[in-house]
Amino acid sequence: FFQFVWFALLFFAGLTSSISLLQPPVAFFEDGLGMKRRSSILVTGAVLFVMGLLAVYGLGAGAVDEMDFWGGTVALVVFGTVEAIIFSWVFGINRGWKELNEGAQIHIPRFFKFILAWVTPVYLLIILVTWFVTDFRSVILLEGIDPKAQVPFLGMMVNKIRFITGIRLLLVGLLLAVNLVIFFAWRIRKLDD
């Protein structure tokens, strides 16, 4: 009984977390582009459905590994570095610190100001530069993969290098599409102001 209750609660926790992850793009389409809720849910669902199918049917071919590496490893560090630099050096650590503590009943200890301004961006830059120097070339050129290697995808055997290149192009296209949609939302908002 307790095992059933535990896994039922775990299922509902995962379900509610998934719903909360879907809300930001839906809200963006509604607020940023003026789409109706139904349309924004359909667009978000369609993109996630296609990417989910690719992940499921491309699992044996390495699609999930590629998505995880670029999205969960590289992009986290790159975007974290960009955010840390913008927060500390572009926006300004003093203005940022004031925003962090605005309206707070418990203020952040002051030593975090130094960590946010210098330790975090420098450490992330060191990680990025080290990765670029040591591993970037071999990862981009797929040096560890046999050029004749075949992987299963949708019941066919396809060349592994071509498959991974296709996944990478899809991810770059998705990133460009997201940035294009953000640009259009920014233009719409600028025209409204």
PDB file of C-alpha atoms in Angstrom:
ATOM      1  CA  PHE A   1       0.000   0.000   0.000  1.00  0.00           C
ATOM      2  CA  PHE A   2       2.731   2.474   0.966  1.00  0.00           C
ATOM      3  CA  GLN A   3       4.677   1.671  -2.196  1.00  0.00           C
ATOM      4  CA  PHE A   4       1.578   2.389  -4.270  1.00  0.00           C
ATOM      5  CA  VAL A   5       0.996   5.677  -2.453  1.00  0.00           C
ATOM      6  CA  TRP A   6       4.672   6.647  -2.830  1.00  0.00           C
ATOM      7  CA  PHE A   7       4.779   6.031  -6.582  1.00  0.00           C
ATOM      8  CA  ALA A   8       1.354   7.632  -7.111  1.00  0.00           C
ATOM      9  CA  LEU A   9       2.598  10.773  -5.358  1.00  0.00           C
ATOM     10  CA  LEU A  10       5.816  10.616  -7.372  1.00  0.00           C
ATOM     11  CA  PHE A  11       3.774  10.368 -10.581  1.00  0.00           C
ATOM     12  CA  PHE A  12       1.675  13.400  -9.649  1.00  0.00           C
ATOM     13  CA  ALA A  13       4.799  15.364  -8.679  1.00  0.00           C
ATOM     14  CA  GLY A  14       6.305  14.633 -12.098  1.00  0.00           C
ATOM     15  CA  LEU A  15       3.076  15.526 -13.865  1.00  0.00           C
ATOM     16  CA  THR A  16       2.700  18.863 -12.090  1.00  0.00           C
ATOM     17  CA  SER A  17       6.390  19.653 -12.717  1.00  0.00           C
ATOM     18  CA  SER A  18       5.886  18.965 -16.427  1.00  0.00           C
ATOM     19  CA  ILE A  19       2.891  21.280 -16.514  1.00  0.00           C
ATOM     20  CA  SER A  20       4.870  24.029 -14.788  1.00  0.00           C
ATOM     21  CA  LEU A  21       7.648  23.642 -17.399  1.00  0.00           C
ATOM     22  CA  LEU A  22       5.103  24.085 -20.197  1.00  0.00           C
ATOM     23  CA  GLN A  23       3.639  27.284 -18.801  1.00  0.00           C
ATOM     24  CA  PRO A  24       6.491  29.724 -19.677  1.00  0.00           C
ATOM     25  CA  PRO A  25       6.393  29.109 -23.463  1.00  0.00           C
ATOM     26  CA  VAL A  26       2.580  29.157 -23.437  1.00  0.00           C
ATOM     27  CA  ALA A  27       2.603  32.444 -21.504  1.00  0.00           C
ATOM     28  CA  PHE A  28       5.229  33.849 -23.876  1.00  0.00           C
ATOM     29  CA  PHE A  29       3.120  33.078 -26.944  1.00  0.00           C
ATOM     30  CA  GLU A  30       0.102  34.658 -25.270  1.00  0.00           C
ATOM     31  CA  ASP A  31       1.772  37.770 -23.872  1.00  0.00           C
ATOM     32  CA  GLY A  32       4.587  38.272 -26.351  1.00  0.00           C
ATOM     33  CA  LEU A  33       2.830  37.445 -29.611  1.00  0.00           C
ATOM     34  CA  GLY A  34      -0.784  38.019 -28.640  1.00  0.00           C
ATOM     35  CA  MET A  35      -1.850  34.460 -29.448  1.00  0.00           C
ATOM     36  CA  LYS A  36      -4.931  32.934 -27.892  1.00  0.00           C
ATOM     37  CA  ARG A  37      -4.364  30.352 -25.183  1.00  0.00           C
ATOM     38  CA  ARG A  38      -5.567  27.458 -27.321  1.00  0.00           C
ATOM     39  CA  SER A  39      -3.216  28.383 -30.175  1.00  0.00           C
ATOM     40  CA  SER A  40      -0.240  28.866 -27.874  1.00  0.00           C
ATOM     41  CA  ILE A  41      -0.858  25.484 -26.254  1.00  0.00           C
ATOM     42  CA  LEU A  42      -1.135  23.826 -29.687  1.00  0.00           C
ATOM     43  CA  VAL A  43       2.138  25.383 -30.913  1.00  0.00           C
ATOM     44  CA  THR A  44       3.993  24.441 -27.740  1.00  0.00           C
ATOM     45  CA  GLY A  45       2.510  20.944 -27.781  1.00  0.00           C
ATOM     46  CA  ALA A  46       3.373  20.415 -31.455  1.00  0.00           C
ATOM     47  CA  VAL A  47       7.021  21.356 -30.964  1.00  0.00           C
ATOM     48  CA  LEU A  48       7.311  19.166 -27.873  1.00  0.00           C
ATOM     49  CA  PHE A  49       5.524  16.295 -29.616  1.00  0.00           C
ATOM     50  CA  VAL A  50       7.932  16.347 -32.570  1.00  0.00           C
ATOM     51  CA  MET A  51      10.983  16.601 -30.306  1.00  0.00           C
ATOM     52  CA  GLY A  52       9.583  13.827 -28.099  1.00  0.00           C
ATOM     53  CA  LEU A  53       9.063  11.536 -31.094  1.00  0.00           C
ATOM     54  CA  LEU A  54      12.603  12.238 -32.219  1.00  0.00           C
ATOM     55  CA  ALA A  55      13.877  11.395 -28.736  1.00  0.00           C
ATOM     56  CA  VAL A  56      11.867   8.164 -28.541  1.00  0.00           C
ATOM     57  CA  TYR A  57      12.589   6.855 -32.031  1.00  0.00           C
ATOM     58  CA  GLY A  58      16.153   8.163 -32.060  1.00  0.00           C
ATOM     59  CA  LEU A  59      17.108   6.815 -28.641  1.00  0.00           C
ATOM     60  CA  GLY A  60      19.175   3.953 -30.011  1.00  0.00           C
ATOM     61  CA  ALA A  61      20.777   6.259 -32.568  1.00  0.00           C
ATOM     62  CA  GLY A  62      21.988   8.751 -29.961  1.00  0.00           C
ATOM     63  CA  ALA A  63      19.424  11.552 -30.320  1.00  0.00           C
ATOM     64  CA  VAL A  64      18.839  11.879 -26.585  1.00  0.00           C
ATOM     65  CA  ASP A  65      22.576  11.831 -25.865  1.00  0.00           C
ATOM     66  CA  GLU A  66      23.118  14.644 -28.351  1.00  0.00           C
ATOM     67  CA  MET A  67      20.204  16.727 -27.034  1.00  0.00           C
ATOM     68  CA  ASP A  68      21.334  16.179 -23.445  1.00  0.00           C
ATOM     69  CA  PHE A  69      24.936  17.125 -24.206  1.00  0.00           C
ATOM     70  CA  TRP A  70      24.138  20.368 -26.033  1.00  0.00           C
ATOM     71  CA  GLY A  71      21.112  21.358 -23.941  1.00  0.00           C
ATOM     72  CA  GLY A  72      22.001  20.029 -20.523  1.00  0.00           C
ATOM     73  CA  THR A  73      25.773  20.391 -20.524  1.00  0.00           C
ATOM     74  CA  VAL A  74      27.051  23.015 -22.953  1.00  0.00           C
ATOM     75  CA  ALA A  75      24.044  25.371 -23.032  1.00  0.00           C
ATOM     76  CA  LEU A  76      23.800  25.450 -19.233  1.00  0.00           C
ATOM     77  CA  VAL A  77      27.363  26.672 -18.886  1.00  0.00           C
ATOM     78  CA  VAL A  78      27.177  29.064 -21.867  1.00  0.00           C
ATOM     79  CA  PHE A  79      23.898  30.680 -20.792  1.00  0.00           C
ATOM     80  CA  GLY A  80      24.989  30.726 -17.148  1.00  0.00           C
ATOM     81  CA  THR A  81      28.173  32.548 -18.163  1.00  0.00           C
ATOM     82  CA  VAL A  82      26.255  35.051 -20.294  1.00  0.00           C
ATOM     83  CA  GLU A  83      23.749  35.672 -17.494  1.00  0.00           C
ATOM     84  CA  ALA A  84      26.494  36.095 -14.887  1.00  0.00           C
ATOM     85  CA  ILE A  85      28.372  38.585 -17.083  1.00  0.00           C
ATOM     86  CA  ILE A  86      25.218  40.547 -17.932  1.00  0.00           C
ATOM     87  CA  PHE A  87      24.079  40.627 -14.299  1.00  0.00           C
ATOM     88  CA  SER A  88      27.452  41.585 -12.832  1.00  0.00           C
ATOM     89  CA  TRP A  89      29.216  43.631 -15.466  1.00  0.00           C
ATOM     90  CA  VAL A  90      26.565  44.958 -17.877  1.00  0.00           C
ATOM     91  CA  PHE A  91      23.587  45.558 -15.576  1.00  0.00           C
ATOM     92  CA  GLY A  92      26.005  46.374 -12.774  1.00  0.00           C
ATOM     93  CA  ILE A  93      26.546  44.468  -9.555  1.00  0.00           C
ATOM     94  CA  ASN A  94      25.323  47.343  -7.395  1.00  0.00           C
ATOM     95  CA  ARG A  95      22.056  47.720  -9.322  1.00  0.00           C
ATOM     96  CA  GLY A  96      21.665  43.946  -9.438  1.00  0.00           C
ATOM     97  CA  TRP A  97      22.328  43.624  -5.723  1.00  0.00           C
ATOM     98  CA  LYS A  98      19.731  46.292  -5.006  1.00  0.00           C
ATOM     99  CA  GLU A  99      17.176  44.389  -7.144  1.00  0.00           C
ATOM    100  CA  LEU A 100      17.965  41.100  -5.386  1.00  0.00           C
ATOM    101  CA  ASN A 101      17.288  42.579  -1.982  1.00  0.00           C
ATOM    102  CA  GLU A 102      14.338  44.815  -2.921  1.00  0.00           C
ATOM    103  CA  GLY A 103      11.368  43.941  -0.744  1.00  0.00           C
ATOM    104  CA  ALA A 104      13.167  41.023   0.892  1.00  0.00           C
ATOM    105  CA  GLN A 105      12.622  40.391   4.572  1.00  0.00           C
ATOM    106  CA  ILE A 106      15.840  38.384   4.748  1.00  0.00           C
ATOM    107  CA  HIS A 107      18.728  40.024   2.909  1.00  0.00           C
ATOM    108  CA  ILE A 108      21.402  38.040   1.101  1.00  0.00           C
ATOM    109  CA  PRO A 109      24.760  38.068   2.948  1.00  0.00           C
ATOM    110  CA  ARG A 110      27.144  40.652   1.445  1.00  0.00           C
ATOM    111  CA  PHE A 111      29.928  38.160   0.629  1.00  0.00           C
ATOM    112  CA  PHE A 112      27.687  36.777  -2.152  1.00  0.00           C
ATOM    113  CA  LYS A 113      28.060  40.122  -3.914  1.00  0.00           C
ATOM    114  CA  PHE A 114      31.742  39.355  -4.529  1.00  0.00           C
ATOM    115  CA  ILE A 115      30.906  35.795  -5.552  1.00  0.00           C
ATOM    116  CA  LEU A 116      28.277  37.007  -8.050  1.00  0.00           C
ATOM    117  CA  ALA A 117      30.534  39.727  -9.441  1.00  0.00           C
ATOM    118  CA  TRP A 118      33.794  37.844  -9.786  1.00  0.00           C
ATOM    119  CA  VAL A 119      33.899  34.196  -8.742  1.00  0.00           C
ATOM    120  CA  THR A 120      30.912  32.956 -10.760  1.00  0.00           C
ATOM    121  CA  PRO A 121      31.671  34.639 -14.119  1.00  0.00           C
ATOM    122  CA  VAL A 122      35.415  33.951 -13.937  1.00  0.00           C
ATOM    123  CA  TYR A 123      34.925  30.317 -12.923  1.00  0.00           C
ATOM    124  CA  LEU A 124      32.397  29.738 -15.710  1.00  0.00           C
ATOM    125  CA  LEU A 125      34.704  31.424 -18.239  1.00  0.00           C
ATOM    126  CA  ILE A 126      37.545  29.147 -17.122  1.00  0.00           C
ATOM    127  CA  ILE A 127      35.311  26.096 -17.632  1.00  0.00           C
ATOM    128  CA  LEU A 128      34.283  27.274 -21.121  1.00  0.00           C
ATOM    129  CA  VAL A 129      37.788  28.196 -22.261  1.00  0.00           C
ATOM    130  CA  THR A 130      39.193  24.917 -20.952  1.00  0.00           C
ATOM    131  CA  TRP A 131      36.516  22.930 -22.776  1.00  0.00           C
ATOM    132  CA  PHE A 132      37.115  24.863 -26.002  1.00  0.00           C
ATOM    133  CA  VAL A 133      40.852  24.254 -25.802  1.00  0.00           C
ATOM    134  CA  THR A 134      40.687  20.576 -24.857  1.00  0.00           C
ATOM    135  CA  ASP A 135      37.516  19.043 -26.329  1.00  0.00           C
ATOM    136  CA  PHE A 136      35.670  21.402 -28.688  1.00  0.00           C
ATOM    137  CA  ARG A 137      37.428  20.332 -31.888  1.00  0.00           C
ATOM    138  CA  SER A 138      36.961  16.612 -31.312  1.00  0.00           C
ATOM    139  CA  VAL A 139      33.297  17.032 -30.339  1.00  0.00           C
ATOM    140  CA  ILE A 140      32.433  19.229 -33.317  1.00  0.00           C
ATOM    141  CA  LEU A 141      34.286  17.031 -35.816  1.00  0.00           C
ATOM    142  CA  LEU A 142      32.893  13.806 -34.269  1.00  0.00           C
ATOM    143  CA  GLU A 143      36.404  12.389 -34.141  1.00  0.00           C
ATOM    144  CA  GLY A 144      35.574   9.389 -31.957  1.00  0.00           C
ATOM    145  CA  ILE A 145      32.966   7.975 -34.357  1.00  0.00           C
ATOM    146  CA  ASP A 146      33.699   5.493 -37.117  1.00  0.00           C
ATOM    147  CA  PRO A 147      32.658   7.088 -40.449  1.00  0.00           C
ATOM    148  CA  LYS A 148      31.038   3.795 -41.489  1.00  0.00           C
ATOM    149  CA  ALA A 149      29.063   3.312 -38.256  1.00  0.00           C
ATOM    150  CA  GLN A 150      25.331   2.696 -38.723  1.00  0.00           C
ATOM    151  CA  VAL A 151      22.570   3.311 -36.175  1.00  0.00           C
ATOM    152  CA  PRO A 152      18.881   2.315 -36.156  1.00  0.00           C
ATOM    153  CA  PHE A 153      16.297   5.041 -36.753  1.00  0.00           C
ATOM    154  CA  LEU A 154      12.642   4.438 -37.704  1.00  0.00           C
ATOM    155  CA  GLY A 155      13.365   0.871 -38.745  1.00  0.00           C
ATOM    156  CA  MET A 156      16.249   1.833 -41.032  1.00  0.00           C
ATOM    157  CA  MET A 157      19.983   1.857 -40.590  1.00  0.00           C
ATOM    158  CA  VAL A 158      21.443   5.330 -41.098  1.00  0.00           C
ATOM    159  CA  ASN A 159      24.966   6.688 -40.990  1.00  0.00           C
ATOM    160  CA  LYS A 160      25.712   7.756 -37.410  1.00  0.00           C
ATOM    161  CA  ILE A 161      27.676  10.864 -38.375  1.00  0.00           C
ATOM    162  CA  ARG A 162      24.893  12.063 -40.678  1.00  0.00           C
ATOM    163  CA  PHE A 163      22.275  11.363 -38.010  1.00  0.00           C
ATOM    164  CA  ILE A 164      24.155  13.288 -35.321  1.00  0.00           C
ATOM    165  CA  THR A 165      24.793  16.136 -37.760  1.00  0.00           C
ATOM    166  CA  GLY A 166      21.061  16.216 -38.514  1.00  0.00           C
ATOM    167  CA  ILE A 167      20.229  16.376 -34.800  1.00  0.00           C
ATOM    168  CA  ARG A 168      22.713  19.216 -34.347  1.00  0.00           C
ATOM    169  CA  LEU A 169      21.250  21.126 -37.290  1.00  0.00           C
ATOM    170  CA  LEU A 170      17.767  20.615 -35.852  1.00  0.00           C
ATOM    171  CA  LEU A 171      18.897  21.990 -32.474  1.00  0.00           C
ATOM    172  CA  VAL A 172      20.541  25.002 -34.137  1.00  0.00           C
ATOM    173  CA  GLY A 173      17.361  25.566 -36.162  1.00  0.00           C
ATOM    174  CA  LEU A 174      15.267  25.350 -32.993  1.00  0.00           C
ATOM    175  CA  LEU A 175      17.549  27.850 -31.254  1.00  0.00           C
ATOM    176  CA  LEU A 176      17.330  30.227 -34.228  1.00  0.00           C
ATOM    177  CA  ALA A 177      13.536  29.834 -34.351  1.00  0.00           C
ATOM    178  CA  VAL A 178      13.218  30.642 -30.648  1.00  0.00           C
ATOM    179  CA  ASN A 179      15.391  33.731 -31.071  1.00  0.00           C
ATOM    180  CA  LEU A 180      13.407  34.805 -34.140  1.00  0.00           C
ATOM    181  CA  VAL A 181      10.129  34.484 -32.229  1.00  0.00           C
ATOM    182  CA  ILE A 182      11.614  36.500 -29.345  1.00  0.00           C
ATOM    183  CA  PHE A 183      12.733  39.157 -31.829  1.00  0.00           C
ATOM    184  CA  PHE A 184       9.219  39.370 -33.317  1.00  0.00           C
ATOM    185  CA  ALA A 185       7.703  39.639 -29.831  1.00  0.00           C
ATOM    186  CA  TRP A 186      10.154  42.421 -29.019  1.00  0.00           C
ATOM    187  CA  ARG A 187       9.243  44.249 -32.250  1.00  0.00           C
ATOM    188  CA  ILE A 188       5.533  43.905 -31.535  1.00  0.00           C
ATOM    189  CA  ARG A 189       5.990  45.274 -28.033  1.00  0.00           C
ATOM    190  CA  LYS A 190       8.176  48.105 -29.336  1.00  0.00           C
ATOM    191  CA  LEU A 191       5.524  49.057 -31.886  1.00  0.00           C
ATOM    192  CA  ASP A 192       2.824  48.984 -29.193  1.00  0.00           C
ATOM    193  CA  ASP A 193       4.818  51.359 -26.997  1.00  0.00           C
TER     194      ASP A 193
END
